[in-house]
PDB file of C-alpha atoms in Angstrom:
ATOM      1  CA  UNK A   1       6.370  -5.309  19.627  1.00 85.00           C
ATOM      2  CA  UNK A   2       7.608  -6.947  17.229  1.00 86.00           C
ATOM      3  CA  UNK A   3      10.669  -8.550  15.189  1.00 89.00           C
ATOM      4  CA  UNK A   4      10.044 -10.607  12.072  1.00 87.00           C
ATOM      5  CA  UNK A   5      12.520 -11.941   9.561  1.00 83.00           C
ATOM      6  CA  UNK A   6      12.209 -12.787   5.888  1.00 78.00           C
ATOM      7  CA  UNK A   7      13.558 -16.591   5.372  1.00 73.00           C
ATOM      8  CA  UNK A   8      14.630 -18.330   2.220  1.00 67.00           C
ATOM      9  CA  UNK A   9      11.207 -18.959   0.737  1.00 68.00           C
ATOM     10  CA  UNK A  10      10.063 -15.886   1.469  1.00 72.00           C
ATOM     11  CA  UNK A  11       7.999 -15.784   3.540  1.00 76.00           C
ATOM     12  CA  UNK A  12       7.378 -13.472   6.760  1.00 79.00           C
ATOM     13  CA  UNK A  13       8.588 -14.425  10.469  1.00 80.00           C
ATOM     14  CA  UNK A  14       7.924 -13.759  13.464  1.00 82.00           C
ATOM     15  CA  UNK A  15      11.200 -14.025  15.564  1.00 84.00           C
ATOM     16  CA  UNK A  16      10.803 -11.829  18.515  1.00 87.00           C
ATOM     17  CA  UNK A  17       7.851 -10.445  20.215  1.00 86.00           C
ATOM     18  CA  UNK A  18       7.155  -8.260  23.403  1.00 87.00           C
ATOM     19  CA  UNK A  19       4.004  -6.235  25.385  1.00 85.00           C
ATOM     20  CA  UNK A  20       5.079  -3.088  26.493  1.00 87.00           C
ATOM     21  CA  UNK A  21       4.429   0.792  26.953  1.00 88.00           C
ATOM     22  CA  UNK A  22       3.171   2.346  23.526  1.00 84.00           C
ATOM     23  CA  UNK A  23       5.551   5.194  22.077  1.00 86.00           C
ATOM     24  CA  UNK A  24       8.334   4.728  25.088  1.00 91.00           C
ATOM     25  CA  UNK A  25      11.661   5.070  24.279  1.00 92.00           C
ATOM     26  CA  UNK A  26      12.276   2.626  27.553  1.00 94.00           C
ATOM     27  CA  UNK A  27       9.893  -0.238  26.327  1.00 94.00           C
ATOM     28  CA  UNK A  28      11.458   0.104  22.441  1.00 93.00           C
ATOM     29  CA  UNK A  29      15.019   0.146  23.700  1.00 95.00           C
ATOM     30  CA  UNK A  30      14.183  -3.127  26.441  1.00 95.00           C
ATOM     31  CA  UNK A  31      12.865  -4.435  23.769  1.00 94.00           C
ATOM     32  CA  UNK A  32      15.848  -4.452  21.249  1.00 94.00           C
ATOM     33  CA  UNK A  33      18.648  -4.906  23.853  1.00 94.00           C
ATOM     34  CA  UNK A  34      16.323  -8.980  24.218  1.00 93.00           C
ATOM     35  CA  UNK A  35      16.716  -9.071  20.565  1.00 93.00           C
ATOM     36  CA  UNK A  36      20.545  -7.994  20.980  1.00 92.00           C
ATOM     37  CA  UNK A  37      20.798 -10.656  23.241  1.00 91.00           C
ATOM     38  CA  UNK A  38      19.015 -13.620  20.600  1.00 88.00           C
ATOM     39  CA  UNK A  39      20.402 -12.954  17.238  1.00 86.00           C
ATOM     40  CA  UNK A  40      23.891 -10.771  17.963  1.00 80.00           C
ATOM     41  CA  UNK A  41      25.588  -7.563  16.892  1.00 72.00           C
ATOM     42  CA  UNK A  42      27.390  -6.344  14.208  1.00 69.00           C
ATOM     43  CA  UNK A  43      27.355  -4.809  10.809  1.00 61.00           C
ATOM     44  CA  UNK A  44      25.806  -7.823   9.593  1.00 76.00           C
ATOM     45  CA  UNK A  45      22.382  -6.607  11.240  1.00 83.00           C
ATOM     46  CA  UNK A  46      20.039  -4.890   9.214  1.00 86.00           C
ATOM     47  CA  UNK A  47      17.129  -3.409  10.556  1.00 89.00           C
ATOM     48  CA  UNK A  48      14.311  -1.897   8.572  1.00 90.00           C
ATOM     49  CA  UNK A  49      11.738  -0.393  10.586  1.00 91.00           C
ATOM     50  CA  UNK A  50       8.943   2.369  10.248  1.00 90.00           C
ATOM     51  CA  UNK A  51      10.245   6.408   9.695  1.00 90.00           C
ATOM     52  CA  UNK A  52       8.486   8.049  12.269  1.00 83.00           C
ATOM     53  CA  UNK A  53       7.811   5.150  14.943  1.00 82.00           C
ATOM     54  CA  UNK A  54       9.492   6.145  18.151  1.00 88.00           C
ATOM     55  CA  UNK A  55      12.364   2.644  17.394  1.00 88.00           C
ATOM     56  CA  UNK A  56      14.015   4.006  15.343  1.00 87.00           C
ATOM     57  CA  UNK A  57      14.944   6.323  17.825  1.00 85.00           C
ATOM     58  CA  UNK A  58      16.405   3.774  19.841  1.00 91.00           C
ATOM     59  CA  UNK A  59      18.492   1.167  17.343  1.00 91.00           C
ATOM     60  CA  UNK A  60      21.226   3.257  16.946  1.00 89.00           C
ATOM     61  CA  UNK A  61      21.883   3.142  21.026  1.00 90.00           C
ATOM     62  CA  UNK A  62      21.352  -0.869  20.681  1.00 92.00           C
ATOM     63  CA  UNK A  63      22.739  -1.096  17.701  1.00 91.00           C
ATOM     64  CA  UNK A  64      25.512   1.635  16.875  1.00 89.00           C
ATOM     65  CA  UNK A  65      27.292  -0.509  14.762  1.00 86.00           C
ATOM     66  CA  UNK A  66      23.799  -2.079  12.612  1.00 86.00           C
ATOM     67  CA  UNK A  67      22.506  -0.172   9.480  1.00 87.00           C
ATOM     68  CA  UNK A  68      19.064   1.176   9.738  1.00 90.00           C
ATOM     69  CA  UNK A  69      16.597   1.471   6.839  1.00 91.00           C
ATOM     70  CA  UNK A  70      13.160   2.761   6.227  1.00 93.00           C
ATOM     71  CA  UNK A  71      10.524   1.041   5.048  1.00 92.00           C
ATOM     72  CA  UNK A  72       9.750   2.475   1.974  1.00 93.00           C
ATOM     73  CA  UNK A  73       6.098   2.819   1.898  1.00 93.00           C
ATOM     74  CA  UNK A  74       6.289   5.175   5.499  1.00 93.00           C
ATOM     75  CA  UNK A  75       8.975   7.490   3.250  1.00 95.00           C
ATOM     76  CA  UNK A  76       6.267   7.549   0.589  1.00 95.00           C
ATOM     77  CA  UNK A  77       3.439   8.515   3.316  1.00 94.00           C
ATOM     78  CA  UNK A  78       5.919  10.979   5.241  1.00 94.00           C
ATOM     79  CA  UNK A  79       6.634  12.354   1.930  1.00 95.00           C
ATOM     80  CA  UNK A  80       2.176  12.824   0.524  1.00 94.00           C
ATOM     81  CA  UNK A  81       1.977  14.467   4.080  1.00 94.00           C
ATOM     82  CA  UNK A  82       4.521  17.548   3.006  1.00 93.00           C
ATOM     83  CA  UNK A  83       4.184  18.616  -0.210  1.00 92.00           C
ATOM     84  CA  UNK A  84       1.004  16.804  -1.172  1.00 88.00           C
ATOM     85  CA  UNK A  85      -0.351  14.198  -4.307  1.00 80.00           C
ATOM     86  CA  UNK A  86       1.629  14.931  -7.191  1.00 80.00           C
ATOM     87  CA  UNK A  87       1.359  13.667 -10.510  1.00 80.00           C
ATOM     88  CA  UNK A  88       3.303   9.925 -10.794  1.00 89.00           C
ATOM     89  CA  UNK A  89       4.422  10.123  -7.583  1.00 94.00           C
ATOM     90  CA  UNK A  90       3.965   6.929  -6.307  1.00 92.00           C
ATOM     91  CA  UNK A  91       4.772   5.334  -9.517  1.00 94.00           C
ATOM     92  CA  UNK A  92       8.102   7.627 -10.066  1.00 95.00           C
ATOM     93  CA  UNK A  93       9.080   7.073  -5.761  1.00 95.00           C
ATOM     94  CA  UNK A  94       8.909   2.812  -6.184  1.00 94.00           C
ATOM     95  CA  UNK A  95      10.955   3.417  -8.946  1.00 95.00           C
ATOM     96  CA  UNK A  96      13.918   5.132  -8.122  1.00 95.00           C
ATOM     97  CA  UNK A  97      13.491   3.135  -4.570  1.00 94.00           C
ATOM     98  CA  UNK A  98      13.643  -0.292  -6.379  1.00 92.00           C
ATOM     99  CA  UNK A  99      16.656   1.649  -8.768  1.00 93.00           C
ATOM    100  CA  UNK A 100      19.565  -1.256  -8.511  1.00 91.00           C
ATOM    101  CA  UNK A 101      22.552   1.379  -9.588  1.00 93.00           C
ATOM    102  CA  UNK A 102      22.987   4.934  -8.869  1.00 94.00           C
ATOM    103  CA  UNK A 103      22.422   6.344 -12.076  1.00 94.00           C
ATOM    104  CA  UNK A 104      19.836   4.571 -12.791  1.00 95.00           C
ATOM    105  CA  UNK A 105      18.307   6.472  -9.940  1.00 96.00           C
ATOM    106  CA  UNK A 106      19.573   9.625 -10.560  1.00 96.00           C
ATOM    107  CA  UNK A 107      17.651   9.405 -14.446  1.00 96.00           C
ATOM    108  CA  UNK A 108      14.127   8.879 -12.478  1.00 95.00           C
ATOM    109  CA  UNK A 109      14.419  10.995  -9.700  1.00 96.00           C
ATOM    110  CA  UNK A 110      15.138  13.913 -11.521  1.00 95.00           C
ATOM    111  CA  UNK A 111      11.757  13.511 -12.497  1.00 95.00           C
ATOM    112  CA  UNK A 112      10.600  14.074  -9.322  1.00 94.00           C
ATOM    113  CA  UNK A 113       8.760  17.547  -8.467  1.00 93.00           C
ATOM    114  CA  UNK A 114      11.414  19.843  -6.675  1.00 94.00           C
ATOM    115  CA  UNK A 115       9.420  19.024  -3.507  1.00 94.00           C
ATOM    116  CA  UNK A 116       9.299  15.868  -3.849  1.00 95.00           C
ATOM    117  CA  UNK A 117      13.139  16.236  -4.304  1.00 96.00           C
ATOM    118  CA  UNK A 118      13.816  18.042  -1.340  1.00 96.00           C
ATOM    119  CA  UNK A 119      11.924  16.337   1.181  1.00 96.00           C
ATOM    120  CA  UNK A 120      13.981  12.931   0.158  1.00 96.00           C
ATOM    121  CA  UNK A 121      17.135  14.497   0.183  1.00 95.00           C
ATOM    122  CA  UNK A 122      16.880  15.271   3.583  1.00 96.00           C
ATOM    123  CA  UNK A 123      15.711  12.044   4.532  1.00 95.00           C
ATOM    124  CA  UNK A 124      19.290  10.842   2.981  1.00 94.00           C
ATOM    125  CA  UNK A 125      19.260   8.544   0.217  1.00 94.00           C
ATOM    126  CA  UNK A 126      21.131   5.399   1.889  1.00 93.00           C
ATOM    127  CA  UNK A 127      17.833   5.486   4.634  1.00 92.00           C
ATOM    128  CA  UNK A 128      15.590   4.131   1.349  1.00 93.00           C
ATOM    129  CA  UNK A 129      17.214   3.702  -1.501  1.00 93.00           C
ATOM    130  CA  UNK A 130      17.940   0.363  -3.243  1.00 91.00           C
ATOM    131  CA  UNK A 131      21.194   1.856  -4.517  1.00 92.00           C
ATOM    132  CA  UNK A 132      22.814   3.943  -1.783  1.00 93.00           C
ATOM    133  CA  UNK A 133      22.531   1.596   1.016  1.00 88.00           C
ATOM    134  CA  UNK A 134      24.743   0.736   2.297  1.00 84.00           C
ATOM    135  CA  UNK A 135      25.076  -3.339   2.545  1.00 78.00           C
ATOM    136  CA  UNK A 136      22.800  -5.889   1.329  1.00 75.00           C
ATOM    137  CA  UNK A 137      19.124  -5.205   2.398  1.00 73.00           C
ATOM    138  CA  UNK A 138      18.272  -8.351   1.014  1.00 70.00           C
ATOM    139  CA  UNK A 139      15.327  -6.658  -1.109  1.00 74.00           C
ATOM    140  CA  UNK A 140      13.566  -5.899   2.305  1.00 79.00           C
ATOM    141  CA  UNK A 141      11.276  -3.253   0.935  1.00 84.00           C
ATOM    142  CA  UNK A 142       8.597  -3.200   3.425  1.00 82.00           C
ATOM    143  CA  UNK A 143       7.310  -4.725   6.814  1.00 77.00           C
ATOM    144  CA  UNK A 144       5.296  -7.091   5.739  1.00 76.00           C
ATOM    145  CA  UNK A 145       3.381  -7.935   9.879  1.00 73.00           C
ATOM    146  CA  UNK A 146       1.796 -11.329  10.460  1.00 69.00           C
ATOM    147  CA  UNK A 147      -2.059 -11.622   9.454  1.00 67.00           C
ATOM    148  CA  UNK A 148      -2.693 -13.289  12.402  1.00 63.00           C
ATOM    149  CA  UNK A 149      -1.437 -10.649  14.826  1.00 67.00           C
ATOM    150  CA  UNK A 150      -3.392  -8.038  13.169  1.00 62.00           C
ATOM    151  CA  UNK A 151      -6.136 -10.207  13.891  1.00 59.00           C
ATOM    152  CA  UNK A 152      -4.960 -10.240  17.253  1.00 64.00           C
ATOM    153  CA  UNK A 153      -4.238  -6.477  17.421  1.00 60.00           C
ATOM    154  CA  UNK A 154      -8.561  -6.087  17.144  1.00 56.00           C
ATOM    155  CA  UNK A 155      -9.697  -9.411  18.417  1.00 57.00           C
ATOM    156  CA  UNK A 156      -7.497  -9.112  22.174  1.00 56.00           C
ATOM    157  CA  UNK A 157      -7.120  -6.393  23.802  1.00 63.00           C
ATOM    158  CA  UNK A 158      -9.166  -7.245  26.740  1.00 72.00           C
ATOM    159  CA  UNK A 159      -7.592 -10.891  27.490  1.00 74.00           C
ATOM    160  CA  UNK A 160      -4.786 -11.250  30.355  1.00 81.00           C
ATOM    161  CA  UNK A 161      -1.680 -10.341  28.925  1.00 80.00           C
ATOM    162  CA  UNK A 162      -0.507 -13.943  30.053  1.00 84.00           C
ATOM    163  CA  UNK A 163      -3.558 -15.107  27.411  1.00 82.00           C
ATOM    164  CA  UNK A 164      -1.894 -13.020  24.989  1.00 80.00           C
ATOM    165  CA  UNK A 165       1.085 -14.551  24.438  1.00 83.00           C
ATOM    166  CA  UNK A 166      -0.080 -17.804  24.586  1.00 85.00           C
ATOM    167  CA  UNK A 167      -2.185 -17.378  22.011  1.00 80.00           C
ATOM    168  CA  UNK A 168       0.633 -15.956  19.682  1.00 82.00           C
ATOM    169  CA  UNK A 169       3.989 -18.787  21.365  1.00 83.00           C
ATOM    170  CA  UNK A 170       0.644 -20.961  19.066  1.00 82.00           C
ATOM    171  CA  UNK A 171       0.428 -19.119  16.017  1.00 79.00           C
ATOM    172  CA  UNK A 172       4.688 -18.758  15.847  1.00 79.00           C
ATOM    173  CA  UNK A 173       4.390 -22.536  16.564  1.00 79.00           C
ATOM    174  CA  UNK A 174       1.955 -23.555  14.130  1.00 77.00           C
ATOM    175  CA  UNK A 175       3.553 -21.274  10.945  1.00 75.00           C
ATOM    176  CA  UNK A 176       6.915 -22.983  12.053  1.00 73.00           C
ATOM    177  CA  UNK A 177       5.058 -26.454  12.022  1.00 71.00           C
ATOM    178  CA  UNK A 178       3.137 -25.434   8.533  1.00 70.00           C
ATOM    179  CA  UNK A 179       5.777 -24.525   6.882  1.00 68.00           C
ATOM    180  CA  UNK A 180       8.746 -27.137   7.999  1.00 62.00           C
ATOM    181  CA  UNK A 181       6.668 -30.337   8.142  1.00 56.00           C
ATOM    182  CA  UNK A 182       2.874 -29.320   5.641  1.00 51.00           C
ATOM    183  CA  UNK A 183       5.131 -28.921   2.667  1.00 47.00           C
ATOM    184  CA  UNK A 184       5.781 -32.751   2.522  1.00 58.00           C
ATOM    185  CA  UNK A 185       2.568 -34.087   4.069  1.00 59.00           C
ATOM    186  CA  UNK A 186       1.134 -35.479   1.195  1.00 63.00           C
ATOM    187  CA  UNK A 187       4.729 -37.428   0.220  1.00 65.00           C
ATOM    188  CA  UNK A 188       5.098 -39.196   4.035  1.00 67.00           C
ATOM    189  CA  UNK A 189       8.319 -37.021   4.197  1.00 69.00           C
ATOM    190  CA  UNK A 190       9.665 -34.850   6.821  1.00 69.00           C
ATOM    191  CA  UNK A 191      13.388 -33.956   6.677  1.00 64.00           C
ATOM    192  CA  UNK A 192      14.466 -36.062   9.388  1.00 67.00           C
ATOM    193  CA  UNK A 193      13.912 -39.169   7.601  1.00 69.00           C
ATOM    194  CA  UNK A 194      12.069 -41.106   9.574  1.00 69.00           C
ATOM    195  CA  UNK A 195       8.589 -41.448   7.963  1.00 69.00           C
ATOM    196  CA  UNK A 196      10.344 -41.970   4.275  1.00 67.00           C
ATOM    197  CA  UNK A 197      13.006 -44.114   6.085  1.00 67.00           C
ATOM    198  CA  UNK A 198      10.533 -46.883   7.884  1.00 66.00           C
ATOM    199  CA  UNK A 199       6.864 -45.721   6.823  1.00 70.00           C
ATOM    200  CA  UNK A 200       6.346 -44.424  10.633  1.00 75.00           C
ATOM    201  CA  UNK A 201       5.384 -41.367  11.218  1.00 74.00           C
ATOM    202  CA  UNK A 202       7.532 -38.654  12.577  1.00 75.00           C
ATOM    203  CA  UNK A 203       7.429 -36.553  15.951  1.00 73.00           C
ATOM    204  CA  UNK A 204       7.561 -33.394  13.191  1.00 68.00           C
ATOM    205  CA  UNK A 205       4.556 -34.575  11.986  1.00 71.00           C
ATOM    206  CA  UNK A 206       2.815 -35.712  14.141  1.00 73.00           C
ATOM    207  CA  UNK A 207       3.109 -31.825  15.186  1.00 69.00           C
ATOM    208  CA  UNK A 208       1.876 -29.834  12.548  1.00 68.00           C
ATOM    209  CA  UNK A 209      -1.143 -32.538  11.849  1.00 70.00           C
ATOM    210  CA  UNK A 210      -2.087 -31.410  15.218  1.00 68.00           C
ATOM    211  CA  UNK A 211      -1.551 -27.782  15.034  1.00 60.00           C
ATOM    212  CA  UNK A 212      -3.427 -28.064  11.379  1.00 61.00           C
ATOM    213  CA  UNK A 213      -6.321 -30.068  12.018  1.00 61.00           C
ATOM    214  CA  UNK A 214      -4.710 -32.472   9.755  1.00 57.00           C
ATOM    215  CA  UNK A 215      -5.208 -36.393  10.692  1.00 52.00           C
TER     216      UNK A 215
END
């Protein structure tokens, strides 16, 4: 189980992960409760999940005041399963999904087939359409899973759980180190100011160099 966020540079950032029983309400509820302990709760929290995932049914119990939406790709896939692939469905759907105002939404929505309109209406526009989302969605339309976790899901199934946890933590630390420091390593600068001021490599840069094999 993984929770990700989008940082100020529009990069996907892992903020929490856990291991539990697949498609288990108890496991997902436990994960969400731990996530809530870490980030807090309230109407400013926006959670985006794939439509139909078991975890989606648990969000209302743990985050009753948060806004919950669906990823656009999962909504499109659901619509295609219900009505089949129709002409211009992908193009029109994403135009509808990305519309900023309801006037533009309605204008494009009317061009969809009757079947597609019915399916999308039953899902609820507030769950997937930018124009109707009741809070700031921060331009998050889909869920981007970090590439290293996609690799781990295939290559690490037979390793002990502690080893798997260590691998994930190492990758997350490496990602943070690269983003925080590597952008300025060639200029010998760090956000702490020590490297530039003293001309001596600071601890942050040393950590980044170690994780990136940059010696």
